[in-house]
mmCIF file of C-alpha atoms in Angstrom:
data_model
loop_
_atom_site.group_PDB
_atom_site.id
_atom_site.type_symbol
_atom_site.label_atom_id
_atom_site.label_comp_id
_atom_site.label_asym_id
_atom_site.label_seq_id
_atom_site.Cartn_x
_atom_site.Cartn_y
_atom_site.Cartn_z
ATOM 1 C CA ALA Y 272 -13.919 90.609 77.919
ATOM 2 C CA GLY Y 273 -10.981 90.432 79.359
ATOM 3 C CA THR Y 274 -11.101 94.015 81.213
ATOM 4 C CA LEU Y 275 -14.372 93.022 82.361
ATOM 5 C CA LYS Y 276 -13.405 89.897 83.822
ATOM 6 C CA LEU Y 277 -10.266 91.718 85.491
ATOM 7 C CA THR Y 278 -12.410 94.703 86.850
ATOM 8 C CA LEU Y 279 -15.076 92.353 88.322
ATOM 9 C CA ALA Y 280 -12.417 89.877 89.816
ATOM 10 C CA GLN Y 281 -10.552 92.962 91.191
ATOM 11 C CA TYR Y 282 -13.844 94.204 92.643
ATOM 12 C CA ARG Y 283 -14.852 90.769 94.515
ATOM 13 C CA SER Y 284 -11.569 90.715 96.020
ATOM 14 C CA MET Y 285 -11.578 94.207 97.282
ATOM 15 C CA ALA Y 286 -15.297 94.058 98.207
ATOM 16 C CA ALA Y 287 -14.309 90.818 100.399
ATOM 17 C CA PHE Y 288 -11.472 92.781 102.145
ATOM 18 C CA ALA Y 289 -13.450 95.882 102.494
ATOM 19 C CA MET Y 290 -15.900 93.865 104.774
ATOM 20 C CA PHE Y 291 -13.018 93.993 107.364
ATOM 21 C CA ALA Y 292 -11.574 97.022 106.961
ATOM 22 C CA SER Y 293 -12.723 100.213 108.503
ATOM 23 C CA ASP Y 294 -10.208 102.522 106.661
ATOM 24 C CA LEU Y 295 -10.492 102.417 102.978
ATOM 25 C CA ASP Y 296 -7.978 104.465 100.481
ATOM 26 C CA ALA Y 297 -9.355 106.795 97.609
ATOM 27 C CA ALA Y 298 -8.239 104.054 95.139
ATOM 28 C CA THR Y 299 -10.064 101.373 96.698
ATOM 29 C CA ARG Y 300 -13.133 102.913 96.908
ATOM 30 C CA ARG Y 301 -12.818 104.095 93.221
ATOM 31 C CA GLN Y 302 -12.566 100.275 92.416
ATOM 32 C CA LEU Y 303 -15.515 99.249 94.775
ATOM 33 C CA THR Y 304 -17.441 102.105 93.296
ATOM 34 C CA ARG Y 305 -16.596 100.748 89.379
ATOM 35 C CA GLY Y 306 -17.218 97.369 90.464
ATOM 36 C CA GLU Y 307 -20.814 98.100 91.888
ATOM 37 C CA ARG Y 308 -21.754 99.987 88.760
ATOM 38 C CA LEU Y 309 -20.674 97.001 86.557
ATOM 39 C CA MET Y 310 -22.756 94.678 88.277
ATOM 40 C CA GLU Y 311 -25.886 96.677 88.044
ATOM 41 C CA LEU Y 312 -25.076 96.977 84.436
ATOM 42 C CA LEU Y 313 -24.553 93.390 83.604
ATOM 43 C CA LYS Y 314 -28.291 92.831 84.878
ATOM 44 C CA GLN Y 315 -30.768 92.603 82.029
ATOM 45 C CA PRO Y 316 -34.610 92.288 81.755
ATOM 46 C CA GLN Y 317 -35.533 88.734 81.834
ATOM 47 C CA TYR Y 318 -36.160 87.193 78.489
ATOM 48 C CA ALA Y 319 -35.182 90.582 76.945
ATOM 49 C CA PRO Y 320 -31.278 90.529 76.579
ATOM 50 C CA TYR Y 321 -29.502 93.351 75.140
ATOM 51 C CA PRO Y 322 -28.461 92.998 71.571
ATOM 52 C CA LEU Y 323 -24.651 92.796 71.224
ATOM 53 C CA SER Y 324 -24.521 96.541 70.152
ATOM 54 C CA HIS Y 325 -26.310 97.735 73.243
ATOM 55 C CA GLN Y 326 -24.230 95.456 75.553
ATOM 56 C CA VAL Y 327 -20.785 96.920 73.837
ATOM 57 C CA MET Y 328 -21.935 100.397 74.323
ATOM 58 C CA LEU Y 329 -22.864 99.746 77.732
ATOM 59 C CA LEU Y 330 -19.722 97.490 78.737
ATOM 60 C CA TYR Y 331 -17.541 100.436 77.343
ATOM 61 C CA ALA Y 332 -19.123 103.091 79.539
ATOM 62 C CA GLY Y 333 -18.709 100.693 82.641
ATOM 63 C CA THR Y 334 -15.258 99.679 82.366
ATOM 64 C CA ARG Y 335 -13.977 102.938 81.282
ATOM 65 C CA GLY Y 336 -15.382 104.716 84.298
ATOM 66 C CA TYR Y 337 -18.096 106.817 82.680
ATOM 67 C CA LEU Y 338 -20.491 105.605 85.388
ATOM 68 C CA ASP Y 339 -18.461 106.195 88.138
ATOM 69 C CA GLN Y 340 -20.329 109.248 89.117
ATOM 70 C CA VAL Y 341 -23.902 107.994 88.671
ATOM 71 C CA ASP Y 342 -25.437 106.650 91.905
ATOM 72 C CA LYS Y 343 -25.768 102.850 91.868
ATOM 73 C CA ASP Y 344 -29.491 102.937 92.339
ATOM 74 C CA ARG Y 345 -29.764 105.124 88.961
ATOM 75 C CA VAL Y 346 -27.507 102.646 86.901
ATOM 76 C CA ASN Y 347 -30.600 100.862 85.355
ATOM 77 C CA GLU Y 348 -32.011 104.206 84.513
ATOM 78 C CA TRP Y 349 -29.024 105.410 83.238
ATOM 79 C CA SER Y 350 -28.653 102.357 80.952
ATOM 80 C CA ARG Y 351 -32.084 102.977 79.565
ATOM 81 C CA ALA Y 352 -31.773 106.525 78.874
ATOM 82 C CA PHE Y 353 -28.133 106.285 77.455
ATOM 83 C CA LEU Y 354 -29.799 103.453 75.212
ATOM 84 C CA ARG Y 355 -32.239 105.591 74.120
ATOM 85 C CA TYR Y 356 -30.249 108.207 73.468
ATOM 86 C CA MET Y 357 -27.538 106.149 71.232
ATOM 87 C CA ASP Y 358 -30.563 104.816 68.985
ATOM 88 C CA THR Y 359 -32.128 108.408 68.369
ATOM 89 C CA SER Y 360 -28.698 110.528 68.252
ATOM 90 C CA HIS Y 361 -26.009 107.862 67.315
ATOM 91 C CA ALA Y 362 -27.747 105.060 65.695
ATOM 92 C CA ASN Y 363 -24.766 104.719 63.225
ATOM 93 C CA ILE Y 364 -22.567 103.443 66.086
ATOM 94 C CA GLY Y 365 -24.846 100.873 67.143
ATOM 95 C CA GLN Y 366 -25.509 100.038 63.332
ATOM 96 C CA ASN Y 367 -21.609 99.687 62.716
ATOM 97 C CA ILE Y 368 -21.005 97.467 65.825
ATOM 98 C CA MET Y 369 -23.981 95.042 64.667
ATOM 99 C CA GLU Y 370 -22.455 94.975 61.026
ATOM 100 C CA THR Y 371 -18.835 94.336 62.095
ATOM 101 C CA LYS Y 372 -19.401 92.663 65.261
ATOM 102 C CA ARG Y 373 -16.691 95.251 66.760
ATOM 103 C CA LEU Y 374 -15.972 98.526 68.077
ATOM 104 C CA ASN Y 375 -14.542 100.334 65.334
ATOM 105 C CA ASN Y 376 -15.115 103.959 66.373
ATOM 106 C CA GLU Y 377 -14.243 104.224 69.960
ATOM 107 C CA ASP Y 378 -13.755 107.897 69.728
ATOM 108 C CA ALA Y 379 -17.568 108.445 68.239
ATOM 109 C CA LEU Y 380 -18.771 106.211 71.432
ATOM 110 C CA ARG Y 381 -16.233 108.014 73.974
ATOM 111 C CA GLN Y 382 -17.685 111.440 72.748
ATOM 112 C CA ALA Y 383 -21.242 110.453 72.795
ATOM 113 C CA ILE Y 384 -21.010 109.012 76.253
ATOM 114 C CA VAL Y 385 -19.205 112.635 77.319
ATOM 115 C CA ASP Y 386 -22.138 114.324 75.807
ATOM 116 C CA PHE Y 387 -24.872 112.234 77.135
ATOM 117 C CA ASN Y 388 -23.642 112.324 80.748
ATOM 118 C CA ALA Y 389 -23.314 116.090 80.264
ATOM 119 C CA SER Y 390 -26.826 116.389 79.814
ATOM 120 C CA TRP Y 391 -28.239 113.588 81.885
ATOM 121 C CA SER Y 392 -29.290 113.920 85.536
#
């Protein structure tokens, strides 16, 4: 949660600054891009919140930059496809998160995200 709060605070600060700036450096553009995607990730269907395991996996992907190349308008589509992929191909990761209330196998999740992104278009 700390990483998410910090990233979103930086995004909001940069977004306010960017409204008045014409030239933005690459680091600022990356920060704005990541913040936009995180804001999209936080949108959940009304009356159907994601289970803890899905929230953890999505926020991990978003805060680590795995959505930076996804078009902002496709983040919701990416999220749905990614969660289907995780539930069918890597259900053990989600089950472990639900049982322990922690992300114990970060390497497995990281590799699953990389594999998914390689096949997603």
